[in-house]
Amino acid sequence: MLRRLPVSQTQYISELEHNEASALLFKSARLDVSEEYQERASRIVAELGCLALAVDQAGAYIASGECHLDDFLDTFNAHRQYLLQNEAYRGASGNDRTVYTTMDLSYAAIARQADSTANEVLRQGLKAALQILEVIPFFHNEGILKDIFRSAAQNPKTRLKNDTIPLSLLSTRPDGSWESQSFRQGIRTLLSFSLIGQESSQRHFFMHRLVHLWAYDRLTAAEKDRFGNRTQHLLAKSIIWRIEAGDYAFRRDLLPHIATFQRLTGFPTTTEDPTGMNGFALALIEAGRWKKVEELRAQMLEINRRALGEEHPDTLKSINNLALTYSSQERYKDAEALQVRVLDIRKSTLGEEHPDTLKSINDLALTYDYQERHEDAEALLSRVLDTRKSTLGEEHPQTLDSTTELYLTYYYQGRLEEAEALAVLALETSKKVLGEEHPDTLIILPYLAVILKSRGRKEEAIALLEKCLKLWEHVFGSEHPLKELFSKVLKRWKDEDNEISVQPFQ
């Protein structure tokens, strides 16, 4: 059995009610309760998460004369680790342990039992608890998903070099499903020592803010580097490049953890882990956090440029991704400059008809469209479409992509009849080749609805968008952001009395 710390040593790793925490702060600080100090005290206990021992120790620090209620929070934020582990400050409770010392004792007890127990199953669970404590300091302290570990374990397509995640946490059964026994035992251990809590759904775990800070502060510089790299691998492996029901919601739930990881590590990217960085970019793109995407992609570009050279395929992909990020922020001239550079290099090194060259031409055409240079865009897109038809065939997915881009250019030019004919052709071909519920098929429906609406066929447009909405929810789930967009457009179309100008969905 697990040997827990005595209650006298663990009772302070728990939260008080807010008013109780404020009362303890006044008592430990040896101050009379007054309205003048009440608001300041309230802010302090809120920052400390109403953790009993932390509040007690804060009061002792204030009572020592080192600071006052007015400036405690500034002092705490600047010298957190010193305040929480300094045994000179003991509060009114008479407890002889500091906040960090109490948590250190819990960690030491788990490590000691892992080394001493003869029960192999128990030992694996204790080791798993220590391994979990190595990565969750780099997560957000709330909403820690069990599914991060499950998804990483079951992701067969992401094989990262120098992967340092303990195999016991991500082991799988013969059928590829996650073998979670060690993880579950590790979680039970951490729960028994009050180092984590569990939400009622049992899908999410959380750490008290100060426990979370302790878990990070206790690491040496070398451990922060090593375990940060391990966390990067874990998060990267958990992101599956798939657009099905539940995938978007999972990546959305990852965002606080990606943000915390980025804040703590600055994304220590390497050329050995492009898949991981692209997975982070996908989650950020879906959330519309383009500035963060830009920071990440600019960093990836510089790393590839230094390690591989300007004309390496991976470097060119990084340049192109950064250009697309600029375009999504309406920085079209910046995007165009990068795309022209990539196109020139690919023409000279790969040739005019290479798939990567054609993709560069296609991306540049879209940027022209965004700048309302529709004739220039049409010339490039027609060229790409003809080449793809001749080299790949009429029904190849890349040929379908070119068809889609060209009918949108026709739409922008007001050539609605041609746009509709091409969109219908693309839709029927995509249904035949990919299926009615494939994402590339579904995305044609709202564009075709916009074209129909612009041609004055409002009822047809509404019926098509309603069909799109039902299929979209069936395939992607109810939480995908485009579902909300389609719903708003559909409502507007039904409510309007007069025809209005309609722009395609971006």
Coordinates of C-alpha atoms in Angstrom, one line a residue:
M1 CA 0.0 0.0 0.0
L2 CA 1.0 3.6 -0.5
R3 CA 2.4 5.3 2.6
R4 CA 1.1 8.8 2.6
L5 CA 2.5 11.7 4.5
P6 CA 1.0 12.2 8.0
V7 CA -2.2 14.4 7.9
S8 CA -0.3 17.0 9.9
Q9 CA 2.1 17.5 6.9
T10 CA -0.5 17.4 4.1
Q11 CA -3.5 19.3 5.5
Y12 CA -2.0 22.6 4.2
I13 CA -2.0 21.4 0.6
S14 CA -5.7 22.2 0.4
E15 CA -7.7 25.3 -0.2
L16 CA -9.6 27.3 2.4
E17 CA -12.7 29.3 1.8
H18 CA -11.9 32.8 0.7
N19 CA -13.0 34.5 4.0
E20 CA -11.1 31.8 6.0
A21 CA -8.0 32.5 4.0
S22 CA -8.3 36.2 4.6
A23 CA -8.8 35.7 8.3
L24 CA -5.7 33.4 8.5
L25 CA -3.6 36.1 6.6
F26 CA -4.6 38.8 9.2
K27 CA -3.8 36.4 12.0
S28 CA -0.4 35.4 10.7
A29 CA 0.5 39.0 9.7
R30 CA -0.5 40.1 13.2
L31 CA -2.8 42.7 11.8
D32 CA -6.3 43.8 13.0
V33 CA -9.0 43.1 10.5
S34 CA -10.2 46.4 8.9
E35 CA -12.0 47.5 5.8
E36 CA -8.9 49.4 4.8
Y37 CA -6.9 46.2 4.5
Q38 CA -9.6 43.8 3.5
E39 CA -9.4 44.4 -0.3
R40 CA -5.6 44.1 -0.3
A41 CA -5.8 40.9 1.7
S42 CA -8.4 39.5 -0.6
R43 CA -6.1 40.0 -3.6
I44 CA -3.2 38.3 -1.8
V45 CA -5.2 35.2 -0.9
A46 CA -6.7 35.0 -4.4
E47 CA -3.1 35.1 -5.9
L48 CA -2.1 32.3 -3.5
G49 CA -5.2 30.2 -4.4
C50 CA -6.3 30.2 -0.8
L51 CA -3.7 27.5 0.0
A52 CA -3.6 27.4 3.7
L53 CA 0.1 27.0 4.2
A54 CA 0.9 29.6 1.6
V55 CA -1.4 32.1 3.2
D56 CA 0.0 31.3 6.6
Q57 CA 3.6 31.8 5.3
A58 CA 2.7 35.1 3.5
G59 CA 1.3 36.5 6.8
A60 CA 4.5 35.5 8.6
Y61 CA 6.6 37.3 5.9
I62 CA 4.5 40.5 6.3
A63 CA 4.7 40.2 10.1
S64 CA 8.5 40.1 9.9
G65 CA 8.5 43.6 8.5
E66 CA 10.0 42.6 5.1
C67 CA 7.1 44.0 3.3
H68 CA 3.5 45.3 3.8
L69 CA 0.1 44.3 2.5
D70 CA 0.5 47.0 -0.1
D71 CA 3.6 45.6 -1.8
F72 CA 3.4 41.9 -0.9
L73 CA 2.2 40.8 -4.4
D74 CA 5.0 42.7 -6.2
T75 CA 7.5 41.1 -3.8
F76 CA 5.9 37.6 -4.3
N77 CA 6.0 37.8 -8.1
A78 CA 9.6 38.9 -8.1
H79 CA 10.9 36.4 -5.4
R80 CA 8.3 33.6 -5.4
Q81 CA 10.7 30.7 -4.8
Y82 CA 12.6 32.5 -2.0
L83 CA 9.4 33.2 -0.1
L84 CA 7.8 29.8 -0.5
Q85 CA 10.8 27.8 0.6
N86 CA 12.4 30.1 3.3
E87 CA 11.9 28.4 6.7
A88 CA 12.5 31.7 8.5
Y89 CA 8.9 32.6 7.9
R90 CA 6.5 30.5 9.9
G91 CA 3.0 31.6 10.5
A92 CA 0.5 31.6 13.3
S93 CA -0.3 27.9 12.8
G94 CA 3.1 26.8 14.2
N95 CA 3.6 24.5 11.3
D96 CA 7.4 23.9 10.9
R97 CA 7.3 23.3 7.1
T98 CA 7.3 25.8 4.3
V99 CA 5.0 25.5 1.3
Y100 CA 7.8 24.1 -1.0
T101 CA 9.3 22.0 1.8
T102 CA 5.9 20.3 2.3
M103 CA 5.6 19.5 -1.4
D104 CA 9.2 18.3 -1.5
L105 CA 8.4 15.9 1.3
S106 CA 5.6 14.4 -0.8
Y107 CA 7.9 14.0 -3.8
A108 CA 10.6 12.4 -1.7
A109 CA 8.1 10.0 -0.2
I110 CA 7.0 8.9 -3.7
A111 CA 10.6 8.5 -4.9
R112 CA 11.6 6.6 -1.8
Q113 CA 8.7 4.1 -2.1
A114 CA 9.5 3.7 -5.8
D115 CA 13.0 2.6 -4.9
S116 CA 12.1 0.4 -1.9
T117 CA 8.9 -1.5 -2.8
A118 CA 9.2 -5.1 -3.9
N119 CA 5.8 -5.0 -5.6
E120 CA 6.6 -4.4 -9.3
V121 CA 3.1 -3.2 -10.2
L122 CA 3.2 -0.7 -7.4
R123 CA 6.7 0.4 -8.3
Q124 CA 5.7 1.1 -11.9
G125 CA 2.8 3.2 -10.7
L126 CA 5.1 5.2 -8.4
K127 CA 7.6 5.7 -11.2
A128 CA 4.7 6.8 -13.5
A129 CA 3.7 9.5 -10.9
L130 CA 7.3 10.9 -11.0
Q131 CA 7.3 10.8 -14.8
I132 CA 4.0 12.7 -14.9
L133 CA 5.4 15.3 -12.6
E134 CA 8.2 15.8 -15.1
V135 CA 5.9 17.0 -17.9
I136 CA 2.8 18.7 -16.3
P137 CA 4.8 21.7 -15.0
F138 CA 4.9 22.7 -18.7
F139 CA 1.2 22.4 -19.1
H140 CA -1.4 24.8 -17.9
N141 CA -2.4 23.9 -14.3
E142 CA -6.0 23.4 -15.2
G143 CA -7.7 21.2 -17.7
I144 CA -4.9 18.6 -17.9
L145 CA -6.3 16.1 -20.3
K146 CA -5.9 12.4 -20.0
D147 CA -6.5 12.3 -23.7
I148 CA -3.2 14.0 -24.4
F149 CA -1.5 10.8 -23.3
R150 CA -4.0 8.6 -25.0
S151 CA -3.8 10.4 -28.3
A152 CA 0.0 10.5 -28.2
A153 CA 0.1 6.7 -27.5
Q154 CA -2.3 5.9 -30.3
N155 CA -0.8 8.2 -32.9
P156 CA 1.0 5.9 -35.4
K157 CA 2.0 8.6 -37.8
T158 CA 4.1 10.8 -35.6
R159 CA 7.5 9.3 -35.0
L160 CA 9.8 12.0 -33.6
K161 CA 13.6 11.7 -33.5
N162 CA 15.2 11.6 -30.1
D163 CA 11.8 10.9 -28.5
T164 CA 12.3 11.0 -24.7
I165 CA 8.8 10.2 -23.5
P166 CA 8.9 7.2 -21.0
L167 CA 7.4 4.3 -22.9
S168 CA 5.5 3.1 -19.8
L169 CA 3.2 6.2 -20.1
L170 CA 2.5 5.6 -23.8
S171 CA 2.6 1.8 -24.1
T172 CA -0.1 0.3 -26.4
R173 CA -1.9 -3.1 -26.6
P174 CA -1.5 -5.3 -29.7
D175 CA -4.6 -3.7 -31.3
G176 CA -3.0 -0.2 -31.0
S177 CA -5.1 1.0 -28.2
W178 CA -3.5 2.8 -25.2
E179 CA -2.4 0.6 -22.3
S180 CA -3.1 3.1 -19.5
Q181 CA -2.5 1.0 -16.4
S182 CA 0.8 2.7 -15.4
F183 CA -0.6 6.1 -16.1
R184 CA -3.7 5.5 -14.0
Q185 CA -1.6 4.2 -11.1
G186 CA 0.6 7.3 -11.4
I187 CA -2.5 9.5 -11.2
R188 CA -3.8 7.7 -8.2
T189 CA -0.5 8.2 -6.5
L190 CA -0.5 11.9 -7.1
L191 CA -4.1 12.2 -6.0
S192 CA -3.3 10.4 -2.8
F193 CA -0.6 12.9 -2.0
S194 CA -2.9 15.8 -2.9
L195 CA -0.5 17.0 -5.6
I196 CA -3.2 17.0 -8.2
G197 CA -7.0 17.0 -8.2
Q198 CA -9.5 15.4 -10.5
E199 CA -12.6 16.9 -12.1
S200 CA -15.9 15.1 -11.8
S201 CA -15.7 13.9 -15.5
Q202 CA -12.4 12.2 -14.7
R203 CA -11.2 13.3 -18.1
H204 CA -9.4 16.4 -16.7
F205 CA -6.9 16.8 -13.9
F206 CA -5.7 20.0 -12.3
M207 CA -2.9 21.3 -10.0
H208 CA -3.3 24.0 -7.5
R209 CA -1.5 27.1 -8.8
L210 CA 1.2 27.0 -6.2
V211 CA 1.7 23.2 -6.4
H212 CA 2.1 23.8 -10.2
L213 CA 4.7 26.6 -9.6
W214 CA 6.5 24.3 -7.1
A215 CA 6.7 21.5 -9.7
Y216 CA 8.4 23.9 -12.1
D217 CA 10.6 25.7 -9.6
R218 CA 12.0 22.5 -8.2
L219 CA 13.6 21.6 -11.5
T220 CA 17.2 22.4 -12.3
A221 CA 18.1 24.3 -15.5
A222 CA 19.2 21.0 -17.1
E223 CA 16.0 19.3 -16.1
K224 CA 13.9 22.2 -17.4
D225 CA 15.6 21.8 -20.8
R226 CA 15.3 18.0 -20.8
F227 CA 11.7 17.8 -19.5
G228 CA 10.6 20.7 -21.7
N229 CA 11.9 18.7 -24.7
R230 CA 10.0 15.7 -23.4
T231 CA 6.8 17.8 -23.1
Q232 CA 7.2 19.1 -26.6
H233 CA 7.4 15.6 -27.9
L234 CA 4.3 14.5 -25.9
L235 CA 2.2 17.5 -27.1
A236 CA 3.4 17.0 -30.7
K237 CA 2.5 13.3 -30.7
S238 CA -0.9 14.1 -29.3
I239 CA -1.9 16.3 -32.3
I240 CA -3.2 14.1 -35.1
W241 CA -3.5 15.7 -38.6
R242 CA -7.1 14.8 -39.0
I243 CA -10.3 16.8 -39.4
E244 CA -13.1 14.7 -37.9
A245 CA -15.6 15.1 -35.1
G246 CA -13.8 15.7 -31.8
D247 CA -10.4 16.5 -33.4
Y248 CA -11.0 20.3 -33.5
A249 CA -12.4 20.2 -29.9
F250 CA -9.3 18.3 -28.7
R251 CA -6.9 20.8 -30.3
R252 CA -8.9 23.7 -28.9
D253 CA -8.5 22.2 -25.4
L254 CA -4.8 21.9 -26.0
L255 CA -4.4 25.7 -26.6
P256 CA -3.9 26.6 -22.9
H257 CA -1.2 24.0 -22.6
I258 CA 0.5 25.0 -25.8
A259 CA 0.5 28.7 -24.6
T260 CA 2.0 27.7 -21.2
F261 CA 4.6 25.6 -22.9
Q262 CA 5.5 28.4 -25.3
R263 CA 5.7 30.9 -22.4
L264 CA 8.0 28.7 -20.4
T265 CA 10.2 27.4 -23.2
G266 CA 9.8 29.7 -26.1
F267 CA 9.3 26.6 -28.3
P268 CA 12.8 25.0 -28.4
T269 CA 12.3 23.9 -32.0
T270 CA 14.8 21.8 -33.9
T271 CA 14.9 20.6 -37.5
E272 CA 14.5 17.1 -36.1
D273 CA 10.9 17.8 -35.0
P274 CA 9.1 19.6 -37.9
T275 CA 5.9 17.6 -37.4
G276 CA 5.5 18.7 -33.8
M277 CA 5.9 22.4 -34.7
N278 CA 3.4 22.1 -37.5
G279 CA 0.9 20.4 -35.2
F280 CA 1.2 23.4 -32.8
A281 CA 0.7 25.7 -35.8
L282 CA -2.5 23.8 -36.8
A283 CA -4.0 24.2 -33.3
L284 CA -3.1 28.0 -33.3
I285 CA -4.5 28.5 -36.8
E286 CA -7.8 26.9 -35.9
A287 CA -8.1 29.3 -33.0
G288 CA -7.2 32.3 -35.2
R289 CA -4.1 33.1 -33.2
W290 CA -2.2 34.4 -36.2
K291 CA 0.4 36.4 -34.4
K292 CA 1.4 33.3 -32.4
V293 CA 1.5 31.3 -35.7
E294 CA 3.7 33.9 -37.2
E295 CA 6.1 33.8 -34.3
L296 CA 6.3 30.0 -34.5
R297 CA 6.7 29.9 -38.3
A298 CA 9.3 32.6 -38.3
Q299 CA 11.3 30.7 -35.7
M300 CA 11.0 27.5 -37.8
L301 CA 12.2 29.3 -40.9
E302 CA 15.3 30.7 -39.2
I303 CA 16.2 27.3 -37.8
N304 CA 15.8 25.6 -41.2
R305 CA 17.7 28.4 -42.9
R306 CA 20.7 28.1 -40.6
A307 CA 20.8 24.3 -40.6
L308 CA 19.8 23.5 -44.1
G309 CA 20.4 26.5 -46.4
E310 CA 18.1 28.8 -48.3
E311 CA 17.2 26.4 -51.1
H312 CA 16.5 23.3 -49.1
P313 CA 13.0 22.0 -49.6
D314 CA 12.2 22.2 -45.9
T315 CA 13.4 25.8 -45.9
L316 CA 11.2 26.7 -48.9
K317 CA 8.2 25.1 -47.2
S318 CA 8.9 27.2 -44.1
I319 CA 9.1 30.4 -46.2
N320 CA 5.8 29.5 -48.0
N321 CA 4.1 28.7 -44.6
L322 CA 5.2 32.1 -43.3
A323 CA 3.9 33.8 -46.5
L324 CA 0.5 32.1 -46.0
T325 CA 0.5 33.4 -42.4
Y326 CA 1.1 36.9 -43.7
S327 CA -1.7 36.5 -46.2
S328 CA -4.1 35.4 -43.4
Q329 CA -3.3 38.6 -41.6
E330 CA -4.0 40.6 -44.9
R331 CA -0.3 41.4 -45.3
Y332 CA -0.5 40.6 -48.9
K333 CA 2.6 42.5 -50.2
D334 CA 4.7 40.7 -47.6
A335 CA 3.2 37.4 -48.6
E336 CA 3.7 38.1 -52.3
A337 CA 7.4 38.9 -51.8
L338 CA 8.1 35.6 -50.1
Q339 CA 6.0 33.6 -52.5
V340 CA 7.8 35.1 -55.6
R341 CA 11.1 34.2 -54.0
V342 CA 10.1 30.6 -53.4
L343 CA 8.6 30.3 -56.9
D344 CA 11.8 31.5 -58.5
I345 CA 13.9 29.0 -56.6
R346 CA 11.6 26.1 -57.3
K347 CA 11.5 27.0 -61.0
S348 CA 15.3 27.0 -61.2
T349 CA 15.8 23.8 -59.1
L350 CA 12.8 21.7 -59.8
G351 CA 11.4 22.9 -63.2
E352 CA 8.1 24.5 -64.3
E353 CA 5.9 21.4 -63.9
H354 CA 7.1 20.0 -60.6
P355 CA 4.2 19.7 -58.1
D356 CA 6.0 22.0 -55.6
T357 CA 6.4 24.6 -58.3
L358 CA 2.8 24.3 -59.3
K359 CA 1.8 24.8 -55.6
S360 CA 3.9 27.9 -55.5
I361 CA 2.2 29.3 -58.6
N362 CA -1.2 28.4 -57.1
D363 CA -0.4 30.1 -53.7
L364 CA 0.8 33.3 -55.5
A365 CA -2.4 33.4 -57.5
L366 CA -4.5 33.3 -54.3
T367 CA -2.5 36.3 -53.0
Y368 CA -3.2 38.1 -56.3
D369 CA -6.9 37.4 -55.8
Y370 CA -6.8 38.8 -52.3
Q371 CA -5.3 42.0 -53.8
E372 CA -8.1 42.1 -56.4
R373 CA -5.6 41.3 -59.2
H374 CA -8.1 38.8 -60.5
E375 CA -6.8 38.7 -64.1
D376 CA -3.3 38.0 -62.9
A377 CA -4.7 35.3 -60.6
E378 CA -6.8 33.7 -63.4
A379 CA -3.8 33.5 -65.7
L380 CA -1.7 31.6 -63.1
L381 CA -4.6 29.4 -62.0
S382 CA -5.5 28.4 -65.5
R383 CA -1.9 27.5 -66.2
V384 CA -1.8 25.3 -63.1
L385 CA -5.1 23.7 -63.8
D386 CA -4.0 22.8 -67.4
T387 CA -0.7 21.4 -66.2
R388 CA -2.3 19.3 -63.5
K389 CA -4.9 17.9 -65.8
S390 CA -2.2 16.8 -68.3
T391 CA 0.2 15.4 -65.7
L392 CA -2.1 14.1 -62.9
G393 CA -5.5 13.7 -64.6
E394 CA -8.9 15.3 -64.3
E395 CA -9.9 13.6 -61.1
H396 CA -6.7 14.0 -59.0
P397 CA -7.2 15.9 -55.7
Q398 CA -4.7 18.6 -56.7
T399 CA -6.5 19.1 -60.0
L400 CA -9.8 19.5 -58.0
D401 CA -8.0 22.1 -55.8
S402 CA -7.1 24.1 -58.9
T403 CA -10.7 23.9 -60.2
T404 CA -11.9 25.2 -56.8
E405 CA -9.5 28.2 -56.9
L406 CA -10.4 29.0 -60.4
Y407 CA -14.2 29.1 -59.9
L408 CA -13.6 31.5 -57.0
T409 CA -11.6 33.8 -59.2
Y410 CA -14.4 33.7 -61.7
Y411 CA -16.8 34.7 -58.9
Y412 CA -14.6 37.6 -57.9
Q413 CA -14.6 38.8 -61.5
G414 CA -18.4 38.6 -61.6
R415 CA -18.4 35.8 -64.1
L416 CA -21.1 33.9 -62.1
E417 CA -22.3 31.5 -64.8
E418 CA -18.8 30.2 -65.4
A419 CA -18.1 30.1 -61.7
E420 CA -21.3 28.0 -61.1
A421 CA -20.5 25.6 -63.9
L422 CA -17.0 25.0 -62.6
A423 CA -18.1 24.7 -59.0
V424 CA -20.8 22.1 -60.0
L425 CA -18.1 20.1 -62.0
A426 CA -15.8 20.2 -59.0
L427 CA -18.5 19.1 -56.6
E428 CA -19.6 16.1 -58.7
T429 CA -16.0 15.0 -59.4
S430 CA -15.1 15.3 -55.7
K431 CA -18.2 13.3 -54.7
K432 CA -17.2 10.6 -57.1
V433 CA -13.5 10.5 -56.2
L434 CA -13.5 11.3 -52.5
G435 CA -17.1 10.8 -51.3
E436 CA -19.9 13.1 -50.2
E437 CA -18.6 13.5 -46.7
H438 CA -14.9 14.1 -47.4
P439 CA -13.8 17.6 -46.2
D440 CA -12.7 18.6 -49.7
T441 CA -16.2 17.8 -51.0
L442 CA -18.0 19.5 -48.1
I443 CA -16.0 22.8 -48.5
I444 CA -17.4 23.2 -52.0
L445 CA -21.0 23.4 -50.8
P446 CA -20.9 26.8 -49.1
Y447 CA -19.0 28.4 -52.0
L448 CA -21.5 27.0 -54.5
A449 CA -24.3 28.4 -52.2
V450 CA -22.7 31.8 -52.3
I451 CA -22.6 31.7 -56.1
L452 CA -26.2 30.7 -56.3
K453 CA -27.2 33.5 -53.9
S454 CA -25.3 36.0 -56.0
R455 CA -27.2 34.8 -59.1
G456 CA -30.5 35.6 -57.4
R457 CA -31.4 31.9 -56.7
K458 CA -31.9 32.5 -53.0
E459 CA -34.1 29.5 -52.2
E460 CA -31.6 27.1 -53.8
A461 CA -28.7 28.7 -52.0
I462 CA -30.5 28.4 -48.6
A463 CA -31.4 24.7 -49.2
L464 CA -27.7 24.0 -50.2
L465 CA -26.3 25.8 -47.2
E466 CA -28.8 23.9 -44.9
K467 CA -27.5 20.6 -46.3
C468 CA -24.0 21.8 -45.9
L469 CA -24.7 22.7 -42.2
K470 CA -26.1 19.2 -41.4
L471 CA -23.3 17.4 -43.1
W472 CA -20.7 19.6 -41.5
E473 CA -22.0 19.0 -38.0
H474 CA -22.2 15.2 -38.7
V475 CA -18.6 15.0 -39.9
F476 CA -16.9 17.6 -37.8
G477 CA -19.1 17.9 -34.7
S478 CA -21.1 20.8 -33.3
E479 CA -18.1 22.8 -32.0
H480 CA -16.2 23.5 -35.2
P481 CA -16.0 27.3 -35.8
L482 CA -17.2 27.1 -39.4
K483 CA -20.5 25.6 -38.2
E484 CA -21.2 28.8 -36.3
L485 CA -20.2 30.9 -39.4
F486 CA -22.5 28.9 -41.7
S487 CA -25.4 29.2 -39.1
K488 CA -25.0 33.0 -39.0
V489 CA -24.9 33.3 -42.8
L490 CA -28.0 31.0 -43.1
K491 CA -29.9 33.1 -40.6
R492 CA -29.0 36.3 -42.4
W493 CA -30.1 34.9 -45.7
K494 CA -33.4 33.8 -44.3
D495 CA -34.0 37.1 -42.5
E496 CA -33.1 39.6 -45.2
D497 CA -35.7 41.2 -47.4
N498 CA -33.5 42.4 -50.2
E499 CA -30.6 41.0 -52.1
I500 CA -27.2 42.0 -50.7
S501 CA -23.6 41.7 -51.8
V502 CA -22.3 38.3 -50.7
Q503 CA -18.6 37.5 -50.3
P504 CA -17.3 33.9 -50.3
F505 CA -16.2 32.4 -47.0
Q506 CA -12.6 33.0 -46.2

